Short mmCIF file of N, CA and C in Angstrom, two decimals:
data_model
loop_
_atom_site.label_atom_id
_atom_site.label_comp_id
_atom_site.label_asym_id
_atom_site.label_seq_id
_atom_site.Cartn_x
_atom_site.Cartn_y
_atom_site.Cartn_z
N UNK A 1 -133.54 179.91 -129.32
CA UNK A 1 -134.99 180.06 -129.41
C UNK A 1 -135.59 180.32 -128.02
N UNK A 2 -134.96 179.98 -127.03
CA UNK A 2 -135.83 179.95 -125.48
C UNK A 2 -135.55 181.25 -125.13
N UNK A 3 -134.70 181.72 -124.93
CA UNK A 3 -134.00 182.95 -124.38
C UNK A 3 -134.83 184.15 -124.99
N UNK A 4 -134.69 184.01 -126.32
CA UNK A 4 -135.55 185.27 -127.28
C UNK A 4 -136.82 185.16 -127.24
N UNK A 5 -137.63 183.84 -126.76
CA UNK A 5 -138.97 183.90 -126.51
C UNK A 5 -139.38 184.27 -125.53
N UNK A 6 -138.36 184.34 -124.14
CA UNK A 6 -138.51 184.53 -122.77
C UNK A 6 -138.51 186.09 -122.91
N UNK A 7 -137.33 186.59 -123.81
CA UNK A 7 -137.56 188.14 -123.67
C UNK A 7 -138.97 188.95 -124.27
N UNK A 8 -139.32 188.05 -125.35
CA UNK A 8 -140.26 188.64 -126.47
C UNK A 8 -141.50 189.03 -125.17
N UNK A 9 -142.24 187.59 -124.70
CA UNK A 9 -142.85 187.13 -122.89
C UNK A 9 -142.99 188.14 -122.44
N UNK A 10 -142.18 188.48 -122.09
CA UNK A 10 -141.78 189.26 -120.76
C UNK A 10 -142.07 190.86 -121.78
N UNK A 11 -141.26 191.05 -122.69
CA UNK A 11 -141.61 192.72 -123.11
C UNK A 11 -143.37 193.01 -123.76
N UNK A 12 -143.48 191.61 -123.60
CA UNK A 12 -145.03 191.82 -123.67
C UNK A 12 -146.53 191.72 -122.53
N UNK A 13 -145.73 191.11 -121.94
CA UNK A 13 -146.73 191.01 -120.54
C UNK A 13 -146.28 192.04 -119.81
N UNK A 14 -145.11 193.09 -119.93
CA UNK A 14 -145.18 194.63 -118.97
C UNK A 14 -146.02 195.06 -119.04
N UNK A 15 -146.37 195.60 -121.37
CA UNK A 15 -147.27 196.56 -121.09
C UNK A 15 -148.63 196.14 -120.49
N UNK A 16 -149.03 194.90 -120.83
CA UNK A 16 -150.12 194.38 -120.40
C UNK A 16 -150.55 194.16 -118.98
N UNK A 17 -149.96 194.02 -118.32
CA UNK A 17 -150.21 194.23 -116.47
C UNK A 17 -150.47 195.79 -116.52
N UNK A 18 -149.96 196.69 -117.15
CA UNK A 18 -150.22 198.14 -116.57
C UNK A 18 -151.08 198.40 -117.47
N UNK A 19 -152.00 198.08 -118.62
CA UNK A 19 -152.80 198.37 -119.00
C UNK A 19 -154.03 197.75 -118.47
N UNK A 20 -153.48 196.35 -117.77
CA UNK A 20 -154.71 195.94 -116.68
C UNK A 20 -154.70 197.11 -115.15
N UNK A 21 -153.85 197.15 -115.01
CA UNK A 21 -154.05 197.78 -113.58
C UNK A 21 -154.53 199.41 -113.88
N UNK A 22 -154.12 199.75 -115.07
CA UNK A 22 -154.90 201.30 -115.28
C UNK A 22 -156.14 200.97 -115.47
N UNK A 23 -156.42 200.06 -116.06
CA UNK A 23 -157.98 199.83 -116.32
C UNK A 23 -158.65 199.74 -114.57
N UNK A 24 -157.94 198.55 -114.16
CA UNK A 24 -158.65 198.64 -112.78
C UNK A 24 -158.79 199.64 -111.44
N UNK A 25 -157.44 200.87 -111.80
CA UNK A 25 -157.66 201.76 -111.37
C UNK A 25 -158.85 202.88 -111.62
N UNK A 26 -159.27 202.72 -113.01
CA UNK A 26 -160.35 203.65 -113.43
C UNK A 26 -161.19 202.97 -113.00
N UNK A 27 -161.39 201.63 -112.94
CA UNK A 27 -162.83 201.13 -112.36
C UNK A 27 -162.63 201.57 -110.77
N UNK A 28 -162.50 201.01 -110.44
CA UNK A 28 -162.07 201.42 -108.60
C UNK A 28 -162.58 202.76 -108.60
N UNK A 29 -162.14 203.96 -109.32
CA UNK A 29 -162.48 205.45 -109.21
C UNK A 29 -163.54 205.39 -109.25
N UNK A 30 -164.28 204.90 -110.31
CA UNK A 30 -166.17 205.20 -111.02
C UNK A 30 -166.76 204.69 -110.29
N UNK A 31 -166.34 203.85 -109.58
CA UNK A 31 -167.42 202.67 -108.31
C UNK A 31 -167.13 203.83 -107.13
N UNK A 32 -165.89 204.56 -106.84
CA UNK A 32 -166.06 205.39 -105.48
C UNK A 32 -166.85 206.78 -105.89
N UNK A 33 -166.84 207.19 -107.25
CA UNK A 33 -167.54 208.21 -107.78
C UNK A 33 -168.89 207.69 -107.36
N UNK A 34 -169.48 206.89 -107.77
CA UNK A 34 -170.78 206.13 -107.67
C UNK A 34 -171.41 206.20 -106.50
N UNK A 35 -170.62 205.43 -105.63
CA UNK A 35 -171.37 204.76 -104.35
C UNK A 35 -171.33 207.02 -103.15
N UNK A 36 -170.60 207.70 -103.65
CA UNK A 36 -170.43 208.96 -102.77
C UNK A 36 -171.70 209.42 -103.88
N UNK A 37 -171.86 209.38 -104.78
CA UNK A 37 -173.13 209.98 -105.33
C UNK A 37 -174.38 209.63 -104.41
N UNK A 38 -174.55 208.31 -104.61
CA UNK A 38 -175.87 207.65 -103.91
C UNK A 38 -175.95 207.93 -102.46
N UNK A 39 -174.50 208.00 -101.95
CA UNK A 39 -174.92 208.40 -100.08
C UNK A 39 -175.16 209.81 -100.34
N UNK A 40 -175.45 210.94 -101.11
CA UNK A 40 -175.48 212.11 -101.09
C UNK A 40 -177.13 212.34 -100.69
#
């Protein structure tokens, strides 16, 4: 039971870190889109 829960864990928190960090990459973009608009 530990071993197969550790794998289940783990093949589930990959996709989830890179669906956080794509998310936070698109934010990061729209805030530098943003702030170069307003100094224009």
């Amino acid at each position: 039971m530990g071993p197969t829960r550790l794998l289940t864990s783990a093949k589930l928190r990959m996709p989830v870190s890179e669906s956080v960090a794509v998310r936070l990459r698109g934010i990061s973009s729209v805030v530098e889109r943003e702030t170069a608009q307003t100094t224009d």
